[in-house]
Amino acid sequence: MKKIFATRLCLGLLLISLLVSCDQVEQLVKQEDKPVNFLNGTFSVLKPGSWSTMDNLNNEADLQMGNLFKEAYVIILIDNKQDFDNIDLQGHSDLTRSFLKEALKNYQESQRVKLDIGGHSALRYRLSGSVDSIKIVYWHVTIETADHFHQMLLWSLPSKFGENEADFNSVIRSFKTI
């Protein structure tokens, strides 16, 4: 009798902990998107509600965000146009994609997609390859503003990219100058 009671008690406690965990996960999912300012408050994007700002994705990034559980990440790197000699949006995109091409094994690239993001011209490419035998899919987005080029890298594992695409689109579409 004591074993049955102990078993039922353990199962009951396990069920309660699962319900609490599910409730916490549901609350995390229901969090609202929030604006995140970067480069001294001159630019902004929306951080999806279940994401966090991060500081360990790229040492040179001006903004880093993601969701470890969803394997969804974004970094934004900003270059001042004054630092380049006669380079345009396409040239900056080509240059920054070339660094990824060197770093990834089995590199593949889609055709470019022209975008208008907050009134700014932008180019998006879908890139894929592998690092240390792990496959990765990227969206490489270059946005041109009056004085800057913004390289936005959004990535996930191939098996999770589709489910993260809505968050990725939300981040890209929300880019604005302040």
XYZ file of C-alpha atoms in Angstrom:
178
model
C 0.000 0.000 0.000
C 2.815 2.402 0.847
C 4.468 1.706 -2.551
C 1.236 2.465 -4.418
C 0.769 5.696 -2.474
C 4.413 6.705 -3.077
C 4.091 5.915 -6.787
C 0.872 7.935 -7.061
C 2.473 10.802 -5.140
C 5.503 10.780 -7.465
C 3.276 10.660 -10.548
C 1.134 13.479 -9.178
C 4.195 15.630 -8.466
C 5.571 14.862 -11.925
C 2.245 15.848 -13.521
C 2.155 19.105 -11.532
C 5.742 19.950 -12.541
C 4.922 19.224 -16.193
C 1.841 21.461 -16.029
C 3.855 24.260 -14.434
C 6.583 23.837 -17.071
C 4.006 23.885 -19.895
C 2.433 27.009 -18.384
C 5.859 28.693 -18.233
C 6.567 27.724 -21.848
C 3.149 29.046 -22.914
C 3.845 32.356 -21.145
C 7.229 32.563 -22.877
C 5.602 31.982 -26.258
C 2.954 34.664 -25.568
C 5.530 37.379 -24.817
C 5.214 40.416 -27.032
C 7.786 41.528 -29.566
C 9.855 44.420 -28.232
C 11.939 47.048 -30.022
C 15.690 46.855 -29.552
C 17.775 49.926 -30.379
C 21.383 49.677 -31.515
C 24.281 51.817 -32.791
C 23.739 54.429 -30.088
C 19.967 54.332 -30.562
C 19.996 55.294 -34.237
C 18.480 52.027 -35.518
C 15.905 49.584 -34.233
C 14.446 46.119 -34.890
C 11.767 44.126 -33.087
C 12.970 41.262 -30.909
C 10.500 38.360 -31.158
C 8.868 37.717 -27.784
C 10.501 34.351 -27.179
C 13.973 35.630 -28.104
C 16.706 37.164 -25.963
C 19.462 39.613 -26.690
C 22.791 37.800 -26.666
C 26.479 38.629 -26.499
C 28.223 35.426 -27.559
C 27.382 35.019 -31.261
C 29.885 37.406 -32.863
C 32.382 39.718 -31.141
C 32.007 42.418 -33.782
C 28.207 42.447 -34.082
C 26.333 45.625 -33.264
C 23.294 43.567 -32.246
C 22.901 39.873 -31.381
C 19.621 38.095 -30.630
C 18.221 34.610 -30.725
C 16.386 31.707 -29.196
C 18.565 28.769 -28.173
C 15.622 26.355 -27.968
C 14.460 27.196 -31.500
C 18.022 27.340 -32.861
C 17.216 30.779 -34.338
C 19.788 33.565 -34.363
C 20.449 36.993 -35.858
C 23.391 39.341 -35.811
C 23.611 42.795 -37.337
C 26.952 44.256 -38.364
C 27.117 47.892 -39.408
C 29.708 49.473 -41.686
C 30.076 53.213 -42.194
C 30.009 54.102 -45.891
C 32.934 56.511 -45.361
C 35.181 53.484 -44.885
C 34.641 52.210 -48.443
C 35.863 53.421 -51.793
C 33.079 53.488 -54.414
C 31.049 50.559 -53.130
C 27.289 50.266 -53.551
C 24.646 48.010 -52.020
C 25.431 45.089 -54.355
C 29.164 45.511 -53.813
C 28.803 45.439 -50.037
C 26.568 42.381 -50.237
C 29.067 40.616 -52.516
C 31.966 41.475 -50.207
C 30.313 40.312 -46.995
C 28.923 37.128 -48.574
C 32.431 36.280 -49.796
C 33.556 35.952 -46.159
C 30.831 33.383 -45.530
C 31.731 31.563 -48.727
C 35.279 31.147 -47.415
C 34.099 29.975 -43.987
C 31.463 27.434 -45.055
C 32.013 24.014 -46.585
C 29.633 22.951 -49.381
C 28.588 26.593 -49.848
C 25.417 27.221 -51.860
C 23.699 30.491 -52.676
C 20.266 31.408 -54.040
C 19.377 34.178 -56.450
C 19.107 37.590 -54.835
C 15.791 39.021 -53.728
C 15.409 42.813 -53.798
C 13.586 44.226 -50.776
C 12.388 47.566 -49.482
C 12.829 47.648 -45.723
C 11.526 50.742 -44.001
C 12.077 52.794 -47.145
C 15.638 51.495 -47.588
C 16.935 49.355 -50.443
C 18.020 45.871 -49.420
C 19.167 42.563 -50.905
C 18.531 39.095 -49.472
C 20.270 35.838 -50.330
C 19.657 32.370 -48.922
C 22.976 30.692 -48.158
C 23.740 27.220 -46.917
C 26.779 25.210 -45.995
C 28.349 23.494 -43.034
C 30.717 24.324 -40.200
C 32.359 21.490 -38.260
C 30.021 19.005 -40.026
C 26.888 20.891 -38.895
C 24.643 22.166 -41.687
C 23.417 25.751 -41.432
C 20.989 27.833 -43.495
C 21.336 31.623 -43.548
C 19.503 34.610 -44.842
C 22.107 37.231 -45.666
C 20.442 40.650 -45.855
C 22.242 43.876 -46.744
C 20.396 47.132 -46.065
C 21.635 50.509 -47.284
C 20.851 53.639 -45.277
C 22.145 57.166 -45.883
C 25.480 56.660 -44.101
C 25.706 52.912 -43.426
C 25.524 49.387 -44.796
C 23.824 46.929 -42.444
C 24.636 43.250 -42.800
C 21.923 41.156 -41.163
C 22.658 37.440 -40.795
C 19.782 35.224 -39.696
C 20.388 31.500 -39.360
C 19.164 28.153 -38.140
C 19.584 24.445 -38.735
C 17.998 23.203 -41.985
C 15.410 21.185 -40.024
C 14.308 24.284 -38.080
C 14.681 27.068 -40.646
C 11.072 26.832 -41.875
C 9.579 27.149 -38.412
C 11.827 30.167 -37.711
C 11.094 31.945 -40.982
C 8.217 34.018 -39.543
C 10.450 35.378 -36.764
C 13.231 36.047 -39.279
C 10.829 37.973 -41.537
C 9.536 39.929 -38.550
C 13.050 41.024 -37.579
C 13.924 42.009 -41.157
C 10.682 43.932 -41.802
C 10.933 45.778 -38.477
C 14.327 47.395 -39.248
C 14.084 51.177 -39.058
C 16.076 54.339 -38.503
C 15.181 56.333 -35.411
